[in-house]
Coordinates of C-alpha atoms in Angstrom, one line a residue:
Chain A
M248 CA 0.8 -0.2 33.4
A249 CA -0.2 0.2 29.8
W250 CA -2.2 -2.6 28.1
T251 CA -0.4 -5.3 26.0
R252 CA -1.4 -6.0 22.5
D253 CA -3.5 -8.9 23.8
Q254 CA -5.2 -6.8 26.4
M255 CA -6.0 -4.2 23.8
A256 CA -7.6 -7.0 21.6
A257 CA -9.5 -8.3 24.7
R258 CA -10.8 -4.8 25.3
A259 CA -11.9 -4.4 21.7
A260 CA -13.6 -7.9 21.9
T261 CA -16.0 -6.5 24.6
E262 CA -17.6 -4.5 21.7
L263 CA -18.8 -7.8 20.1
R264 CA -22.4 -8.8 20.5
D265 CA -24.1 -12.2 20.0
G266 CA -25.1 -12.6 16.3
F267 CA -22.7 -10.0 15.0
Y268 CA -21.1 -10.2 11.6
V269 CA -17.6 -8.7 12.0
N270 CA -14.6 -7.8 9.8
L271 CA -11.2 -7.8 11.6
G272 CA -8.3 -6.0 10.1
I273 CA -4.6 -7.1 10.0
G274 CA -2.4 -6.9 13.2
I275 CA -3.9 -6.4 16.7
P276 CA -7.5 -6.6 15.3
T277 CA -6.9 -10.2 14.2
L278 CA -6.1 -11.1 17.8
V279 CA -9.7 -10.0 18.7
A280 CA -10.8 -13.5 17.4
N281 CA -9.0 -15.0 20.4
Y282 CA -11.3 -13.2 22.9
I283 CA -14.8 -13.9 21.6
P284 CA -16.7 -14.8 24.8
T285 CA -17.7 -18.4 25.1
G286 CA -21.2 -19.0 24.0
M287 CA -21.4 -15.9 21.9
Q288 CA -21.9 -16.5 18.2
V289 CA -19.8 -14.1 16.1
T290 CA -19.3 -14.6 12.3
L291 CA -16.1 -13.3 10.9
Q292 CA -16.2 -11.9 7.3
S293 CA -13.1 -11.9 5.2
E294 CA -13.4 -9.4 2.4
N295 CA -11.7 -11.6 -0.2
G296 CA -14.9 -13.6 -0.3
M297 CA -15.8 -15.6 2.8
L298 CA -18.2 -15.6 5.7
G299 CA -17.5 -17.8 8.7
M300 CA -13.7 -17.8 8.9
G301 CA -12.3 -20.7 10.9
P302 CA -9.0 -21.1 12.7
F303 CA -5.6 -21.5 11.1
P304 CA -5.2 -24.9 9.6
T305 CA -3.0 -27.8 10.8
E306 CA -0.1 -28.7 8.5
D307 CA -2.4 -31.3 6.9
E308 CA -5.3 -29.0 6.3
I309 CA -3.4 -26.2 4.4
D310 CA -5.2 -25.3 1.2
A311 CA -3.8 -22.7 -1.2
D312 CA -7.4 -21.9 -2.2
L313 CA -8.4 -20.9 1.3
I314 CA -6.9 -17.6 2.6
N315 CA -8.0 -14.6 4.5
A316 CA -7.6 -10.9 3.5
G317 CA -4.2 -10.9 5.1
K318 CA -3.3 -13.8 2.7
Q319 CA -2.9 -16.2 5.6
T320 CA -4.0 -19.8 5.3
I321 CA -7.2 -20.4 7.2
T322 CA -10.0 -23.1 7.5
E323 CA -13.7 -23.1 6.9
L324 CA -16.5 -23.9 9.4
A325 CA -19.7 -25.9 8.9
S326 CA -21.5 -22.5 8.6
S327 CA -19.1 -20.9 6.1
S328 CA -20.0 -19.5 2.7
Y329 CA -17.9 -18.3 -0.3
F330 CA -18.7 -15.5 -2.7
S331 CA -17.1 -13.1 -5.2
S332 CA -15.3 -9.8 -4.3
A333 CA -18.3 -7.9 -5.7
D334 CA -20.7 -9.8 -3.4
S335 CA -18.3 -9.3 -0.5
F336 CA -18.2 -5.5 -0.8
A337 CA -22.0 -5.4 -1.4
M338 CA -22.2 -6.8 2.1
I339 CA -19.7 -4.3 3.4
R340 CA -20.9 -1.2 1.5
G341 CA -24.6 -2.2 1.9
G342 CA -24.4 -1.9 5.7
H343 CA -24.8 -5.6 6.4
I344 CA -21.6 -6.0 8.5
D345 CA -22.2 -4.9 12.2
L346 CA -18.6 -4.1 13.2
S347 CA -15.2 -3.4 11.7
I348 CA -12.2 -3.5 13.9
L349 CA -9.1 -2.1 12.2
G350 CA -5.7 -0.4 12.8
A351 CA -4.9 3.3 12.2
M352 CA -2.0 5.7 11.7
Q353 CA -4.1 8.7 12.8
V354 CA -7.6 9.4 14.2
A355 CA -9.0 12.9 14.5
A356 CA -11.4 14.1 17.2
N357 CA -14.3 14.2 14.7
G358 CA -13.7 10.6 13.7
D359 CA -11.6 11.1 10.5
L360 CA -9.3 8.2 10.0
A361 CA -6.0 7.9 8.1
N362 CA -4.5 4.4 7.7
W363 CA -3.4 3.8 4.2
M364 CA -0.7 6.2 2.9
V365 CA 2.3 8.2 3.9
P366 CA 3.0 10.6 0.9
G367 CA 6.3 9.9 -0.8
K368 CA 7.0 6.9 1.4
M369 CA 4.5 4.1 1.7
V370 CA 3.1 2.7 -1.6
K371 CA 0.9 -0.1 -0.5
G372 CA -2.7 0.9 -1.1
M373 CA -5.9 1.1 0.8
G374 CA -7.1 -2.4 0.1
G375 CA -10.7 -2.7 1.5
A376 CA -10.3 -0.1 4.3
M377 CA -12.1 2.8 2.6
D378 CA -15.1 0.5 1.8
L379 CA -15.2 -0.9 5.3
V380 CA -15.2 2.4 7.1
A381 CA -17.7 3.9 4.7
G382 CA -20.1 1.0 4.9
V383 CA -19.9 -0.9 8.2
K384 CA -22.3 0.2 10.9
R385 CA -19.7 0.6 13.8
V386 CA -16.0 1.2 13.4
V387 CA -13.5 0.5 16.2
V388 CA -9.9 1.4 15.9
V389 CA -7.2 -0.4 17.8
M390 CA -3.8 1.2 17.6
E391 CA -0.7 2.3 19.5
H392 CA -1.3 5.6 21.3
S393 CA 1.8 7.3 19.8
E394 CA 4.1 7.0 16.8
K395 CA 7.6 5.5 17.4
S396 CA 8.9 9.1 17.4
G397 CA 6.5 9.8 20.3
A398 CA 4.2 12.0 18.2
P399 CA 0.5 11.6 19.0
K400 CA -1.8 9.7 16.7
L401 CA -5.0 11.1 18.2
L402 CA -5.2 14.5 16.7
T403 CA -7.4 17.6 16.3
A404 CA -7.1 16.9 12.5
C405 CA -5.3 14.2 10.6
T406 CA -2.2 15.3 8.7
L407 CA -2.1 12.2 6.5
P408 CA -4.4 11.5 3.6
L409 CA -7.7 10.2 4.8
T410 CA -9.2 6.8 4.6
G411 CA -12.6 8.1 5.5
Q412 CA -14.3 11.2 7.0
K413 CA -16.2 11.0 10.3
V414 CA -16.1 7.2 10.4
V415 CA -14.6 6.1 13.7
D416 CA -16.8 5.3 16.8
L417 CA -14.3 4.0 19.3
V418 CA -10.5 4.1 19.8
V419 CA -8.6 1.5 21.9
T420 CA -4.9 2.2 22.6
E421 CA -2.5 0.8 25.2
L422 CA -3.3 3.8 27.4
G423 CA -7.1 3.9 27.3
V424 CA -10.4 3.9 25.4
F425 CA -12.0 6.9 23.8
S426 CA -15.4 7.2 22.3
V427 CA -15.9 9.4 19.2
D428 CA -19.0 11.4 18.4
R429 CA -18.8 11.3 14.6
G430 CA -18.5 14.8 13.1
K431 CA -18.1 16.4 16.5
S432 CA -15.4 17.2 19.0
P433 CA -14.1 16.5 21.6
L434 CA -13.4 12.8 22.2
T435 CA -14.6 11.2 25.5
L436 CA -12.1 9.3 27.5
L437 CA -14.0 6.2 28.8
E438 CA -11.4 4.1 30.4
L439 CA -7.7 4.4 31.5
A440 CA -5.4 1.4 31.4
P441 CA -4.3 0.3 35.0
D442 CA -1.8 2.8 36.5
V443 CA -2.0 5.2 33.6
T444 CA -2.7 8.7 34.9
L445 CA -4.9 11.4 33.3
D446 CA -1.9 13.7 33.1
E447 CA 0.1 11.0 31.2
I448 CA -2.6 10.4 28.6
R449 CA -3.3 14.1 28.3
A450 CA 0.4 14.7 27.6
R451 CA 0.4 12.1 24.9
T452 CA -2.9 12.9 23.2
G453 CA -3.1 15.6 20.4
A454 CA -6.9 15.8 20.4
P455 CA -9.2 17.5 22.9
F456 CA -11.1 15.1 25.1
E457 CA -13.5 15.1 28.0
V458 CA -13.3 12.6 30.8
A459 CA -16.2 10.3 31.5
K460 CA -17.1 9.8 35.1
A461 CA -15.9 6.2 35.1
A462 CA -12.4 7.3 34.0
A463 CA -12.0 10.3 36.2
Chain B
M110 CA -19.5 -22.3 -33.8
A111 CA -15.8 -22.7 -33.4
S112 CA -14.8 -24.6 -30.3
K113 CA -13.8 -22.6 -27.2
L114 CA -11.4 -25.4 -26.2
Q115 CA -7.7 -24.7 -26.5
K116 CA -4.7 -26.9 -25.8
T117 CA -2.3 -24.5 -24.1
A118 CA -2.1 -20.9 -22.7
A119 CA -0.1 -19.9 -25.7
D120 CA -2.8 -21.3 -28.1
A121 CA -5.5 -19.5 -26.1
L122 CA -3.7 -16.2 -26.4
A123 CA -3.0 -16.5 -30.2
G124 CA -4.1 -13.3 -32.0
V125 CA -5.4 -11.6 -28.9
L126 CA -2.3 -9.7 -27.5
F127 CA -1.1 -6.3 -28.6
D128 CA 1.1 -3.6 -27.2
G129 CA -0.7 -1.0 -25.1
M130 CA -3.7 -3.2 -24.4
T131 CA -5.7 -3.4 -21.1
I132 CA -5.7 -6.8 -19.3
M133 CA -7.8 -7.8 -16.3
A134 CA -6.3 -10.6 -14.2
G135 CA -8.3 -12.4 -11.6
G136 CA -6.9 -13.4 -8.1
F137 CA -6.4 -12.0 -4.6
G138 CA -2.8 -12.1 -3.6
L139 CA -1.6 -15.3 -5.2
C140 CA -4.9 -17.1 -4.6
G141 CA -6.9 -17.8 -7.8
I142 CA -4.5 -16.2 -10.2
P143 CA -4.3 -17.4 -13.8
E144 CA -0.7 -18.4 -13.5
N145 CA -0.4 -20.3 -16.8
L146 CA -1.8 -17.3 -18.8
I147 CA 0.5 -14.8 -16.9
A148 CA 3.5 -17.0 -17.8
A149 CA 2.4 -17.1 -21.4
I150 CA 2.0 -13.3 -21.6
R151 CA 5.5 -13.0 -20.1
A152 CA 6.8 -15.3 -22.9
A153 CA 4.9 -13.4 -25.6
G154 CA 6.7 -10.2 -24.6
V155 CA 3.8 -7.9 -25.2
K156 CA 4.4 -4.5 -23.6
D157 CA 2.9 -1.1 -22.4
L158 CA 0.2 -3.0 -20.7
T159 CA -2.4 -1.5 -18.4
V160 CA -3.2 -4.3 -15.9
V161 CA -6.3 -4.3 -13.7
S162 CA -5.8 -6.6 -10.8
N163 CA -6.4 -6.4 -7.0
N164 CA -2.7 -7.0 -6.4
C165 CA 0.5 -7.3 -8.5
G166 CA 1.8 -10.7 -7.4
V167 CA 5.2 -11.0 -5.7
D168 CA 8.6 -10.3 -7.1
D169 CA 9.0 -13.6 -8.8
F170 CA 5.5 -15.0 -9.2
G171 CA 2.2 -14.0 -10.6
L172 CA 1.9 -10.5 -12.2
G173 CA 5.3 -9.7 -10.6
I174 CA 7.0 -11.5 -13.5
L175 CA 5.3 -9.1 -16.0
L176 CA 6.7 -6.2 -13.9
A177 CA 10.1 -7.7 -13.9
G178 CA 9.9 -8.1 -17.7
G179 CA 9.1 -4.3 -18.0
Q180 CA 5.8 -5.1 -19.7
I181 CA 3.5 -3.2 -17.5
R182 CA 3.0 0.6 -18.0
K183 CA 0.1 1.1 -15.6
M184 CA -1.5 -0.8 -12.7
I185 CA -5.0 -0.4 -11.4
S186 CA -5.1 -2.1 -8.0
S187 CA -6.2 -1.8 -4.4
Y188 CA -3.1 -3.1 -2.6
V189 CA 0.5 -3.7 -3.8
G190 CA 2.3 -4.0 -0.5
E191 CA 3.8 -7.5 -1.2
N192 CA 6.0 -6.4 -4.1
K193 CA 9.3 -4.6 -3.6
L194 CA 10.0 -4.1 -7.3
F195 CA 6.6 -2.4 -7.6
A196 CA 7.5 0.2 -5.0
E197 CA 10.9 0.8 -6.7
L198 CA 9.4 1.2 -10.2
Y199 CA 6.6 3.5 -8.9
L200 CA 8.8 5.7 -6.8
S201 CA 11.3 6.2 -9.7
G202 CA 8.4 7.1 -12.1
Q203 CA 8.7 4.1 -14.3
L204 CA 5.3 2.8 -13.5
E205 CA 1.9 4.5 -13.4
L206 CA -0.4 3.5 -10.6
E207 CA -4.1 4.0 -9.9
F208 CA -5.3 2.9 -6.5
N209 CA -8.9 2.0 -6.2
P210 CA -10.6 1.0 -3.0
Q211 CA -11.1 -2.8 -3.2
G212 CA -14.9 -2.7 -3.2
T213 CA -14.9 0.1 -5.7
L214 CA -12.6 -1.9 -8.0
A215 CA -14.8 -4.9 -7.7
E216 CA -17.9 -2.9 -8.4
R217 CA -16.3 -1.0 -11.3
I218 CA -15.6 -4.3 -13.0
R219 CA -19.0 -5.7 -12.2
A220 CA -20.6 -2.6 -13.6
G221 CA -18.4 -2.6 -16.7
G222 CA -19.4 -6.2 -17.5
A223 CA -23.1 -5.4 -16.9
G224 CA -23.2 -2.4 -19.2
I225 CA -23.4 0.2 -16.4
P226 CA -21.1 3.2 -17.3
A227 CA -21.0 4.7 -13.8
F228 CA -22.4 4.4 -10.3
F229 CA -22.3 6.3 -7.0
T230 CA -20.6 5.0 -3.8
K231 CA -20.0 6.3 -0.3
T232 CA -16.5 4.8 -0.4
G233 CA -13.8 7.4 -0.7
V234 CA -15.8 10.6 -0.2
G235 CA -13.6 13.3 1.2
T236 CA -10.4 11.4 0.3
L237 CA -7.8 11.5 -2.5
V238 CA -9.8 8.9 -4.3
A239 CA -12.7 11.3 -4.9
E240 CA -10.5 14.1 -6.3
G241 CA -11.7 15.2 -9.7
K242 CA -14.8 13.1 -9.6
E243 CA -18.4 14.1 -9.3
V244 CA -19.8 14.1 -5.8
R245 CA -23.6 14.1 -5.4
E246 CA -25.9 14.1 -2.4
F247 CA -28.6 11.4 -2.2
D248 CA -30.9 11.3 0.9
G249 CA -28.7 13.6 2.8
E250 CA -25.4 11.6 2.2
L251 CA -22.6 12.3 -0.1
Y252 CA -21.5 9.8 -2.8
V253 CA -18.7 9.8 -5.4
M254 CA -19.2 8.8 -9.0
E255 CA -17.1 5.9 -10.2
R256 CA -16.9 4.6 -13.7
G257 CA -17.5 1.1 -15.0
L258 CA -14.4 -0.7 -16.1
T259 CA -13.8 -3.0 -19.1
A260 CA -10.7 -4.5 -20.7
D261 CA -9.4 -5.7 -24.0
L262 CA -8.7 -9.1 -22.4
S263 CA -9.7 -10.8 -19.1
I264 CA -7.7 -13.7 -17.9
V265 CA -9.4 -15.8 -15.2
K266 CA -8.7 -19.0 -13.2
A267 CA -11.4 -21.5 -12.2
Y268 CA -11.3 -24.8 -10.5
R269 CA -13.5 -26.6 -13.0
G270 CA -14.8 -25.7 -16.4
D271 CA -16.5 -27.4 -19.3
H272 CA -16.3 -27.1 -23.1
E273 CA -19.0 -24.5 -23.2
G274 CA -16.9 -22.3 -20.9
N275 CA -19.1 -22.8 -17.8
L276 CA -16.9 -22.2 -14.7
V277 CA -16.9 -23.2 -11.1
Y278 CA -14.5 -21.6 -8.6
R279 CA -13.2 -23.1 -5.4
R280 CA -13.3 -21.5 -2.0
T281 CA -11.6 -18.0 -1.8
A282 CA -9.9 -18.5 -5.2
R283 CA -13.2 -17.1 -6.6
N284 CA -12.5 -13.4 -5.6
F285 CA -12.3 -11.1 -8.6
N286 CA -12.5 -13.8 -11.3
P287 CA -16.3 -13.9 -11.8
M288 CA -16.6 -10.1 -12.4
M289 CA -13.5 -10.0 -14.6
A290 CA -14.9 -12.8 -16.8
T291 CA -17.8 -10.5 -17.7
A292 CA -15.8 -7.4 -18.4
G293 CA -13.3 -8.5 -21.0
K294 CA -13.9 -8.0 -24.8
V295 CA -12.2 -11.4 -24.9
T296 CA -12.2 -13.6 -21.8
I297 CA -9.8 -16.6 -21.4
A298 CA -10.2 -19.1 -18.6
E299 CA -7.7 -21.6 -17.4
V300 CA -9.0 -24.4 -15.2
E301 CA -7.5 -27.2 -13.1
E302 CA -10.1 -29.7 -14.2
L303 CA -11.6 -29.7 -17.7
C304 CA -15.0 -31.5 -17.6
V305 CA -17.1 -32.8 -20.5
T306 CA -20.2 -30.7 -21.1
G307 CA -23.0 -31.8 -18.8
Q308 CA -20.8 -32.9 -16.0
L309 CA -21.0 -29.7 -13.9
D310 CA -24.1 -29.1 -11.8
K311 CA -26.2 -26.7 -13.8
D312 CA -27.6 -25.1 -10.6
N313 CA -24.1 -24.3 -9.4
I314 CA -22.3 -22.7 -12.3
H315 CA -20.6 -19.5 -11.0
T316 CA -19.7 -18.1 -14.4
P317 CA -22.1 -19.1 -17.3
G318 CA -20.2 -19.9 -20.5
I319 CA -21.5 -16.9 -22.4
Y320 CA -18.7 -14.8 -20.8
V321 CA -15.9 -17.2 -21.7
D322 CA -14.4 -17.1 -25.2
R323 CA -11.6 -19.6 -24.8
I324 CA -10.8 -22.2 -22.2
F325 CA -8.0 -24.7 -21.5
K326 CA -6.6 -26.9 -18.8
G327 CA -3.6 -25.3 -17.2
A328 CA -0.4 -27.3 -17.6
V329 CA 1.0 -26.5 -14.2
F330 CA -0.6 -25.1 -11.0
E331 CA 2.0 -24.1 -8.5
K332 CA -0.6 -22.4 -6.3
R333 CA 2.0 -20.7 -4.2
I334 CA 1.0 -19.6 -0.7
E335 CA 2.0 -16.1 0.6
Q336 CA 1.5 -16.5 4.4
R337 CA 1.6 -20.1 5.5
T338 CA 0.0 -19.9 9.0
V339 CA -0.6 -23.1 10.9
R340 CA -1.7 -24.4 14.3
K341 CA -0.6 -27.6 15.9
P342 CA -3.1 -30.4 15.9
E343 CA -3.5 -30.3 19.7
E344 CA -4.4 -26.6 19.7
V345 CA -8.2 -26.2 19.3
S346 CA -7.4 -23.1 17.4
S347 CA -4.8 -20.4 17.2
L348 CA -7.3 -18.0 15.7
G349 CA -9.2 -18.4 18.9
K350 CA -12.4 -20.0 19.8
V351 CA -14.0 -19.1 16.5
G352 CA -16.5 -21.8 15.7
A353 CA -15.3 -23.9 18.7

């Protein structure tokens, strides 16, 4: 059985380490915050200018001046700090953030990532994604394995405009987990979701991959 | 020296606006936007504007009202996904758009205000963003050259300010406001609380008054919220165990 969104988030959360400063993207990556192991200290960065992001507020705590990068209302912690967007991206670009977990439209075998634009269709913008993948030490993608049409999202080469070249280290989908050797090919399949077969994941993956012993 | 203090947004904008000008507007989403100044620019009717702002408001609030008024010719932003009218105008060719990665946008503005004409960044190498720009190798890595950015006018919003133009922002409403305050030929600040000079803690001024030409207390702050997300009081946290 394929993993649920929450199970994918829980798997991505095993990439967290004590003391990490982490930036979580919108969607499934946000759920990763629910699976930080007890006793582990992880500081969440929000690129609009905050370190130490707290939980959503109660109705009484809502503050229009306190939002995350997804424009959701949030709260602060005793350890929180606020800063400008320039300072925020100095942290990101300067390599001070340990881990970025974000969504993707396509990932290539060499670690190329596309997640911001569909030509002629989507006019939204890249936000902070290009800065995050260029500057953060380790980049984990959490995404659906295939498009709604069934087309694979793990490819030999991305067909959509890139967010970054050779930037992805690990990909978690509902079918399994792949590691990426940046700039090289193939991928390595590290884990399969329960009851997902090698044949099934092979049929739905558009990129070459080897199979790690643990997944074989 | 003439006083920086103004009574209203319209007073503060007197003699500053002209068609075809470039305006920087602080804020992230609807958080920390100079809503009084945006409304006054809407009322003034100035047009063919190039607007530099991380986002473009929503359809009926923030910079979205300048779009609706047909006043914006070009936007320089990192993300405009909250605005349906934006997509319509862009896809029909009525609006120019320059997407900048958010950190590159912030740094271009910081550099512009600091007298730095260009800088190199890893962000965007090998993407559409780098097309037509110089790419140079430093220490074995590729970087793309980005230009500093300035504006004819910067409009910013702070929580508190004094008669000298010293500003203090609150929580995540700071965002792009401090850099934009440095990068405008003219910078106008609207504040929620206008303090007498000397009242603000001098060790904790976020924007020193030298960058601010005019300041006024905003008449109304709607401070609209885009995504109202809450947890019930009995839940420890719906964002998880963060900080628990």
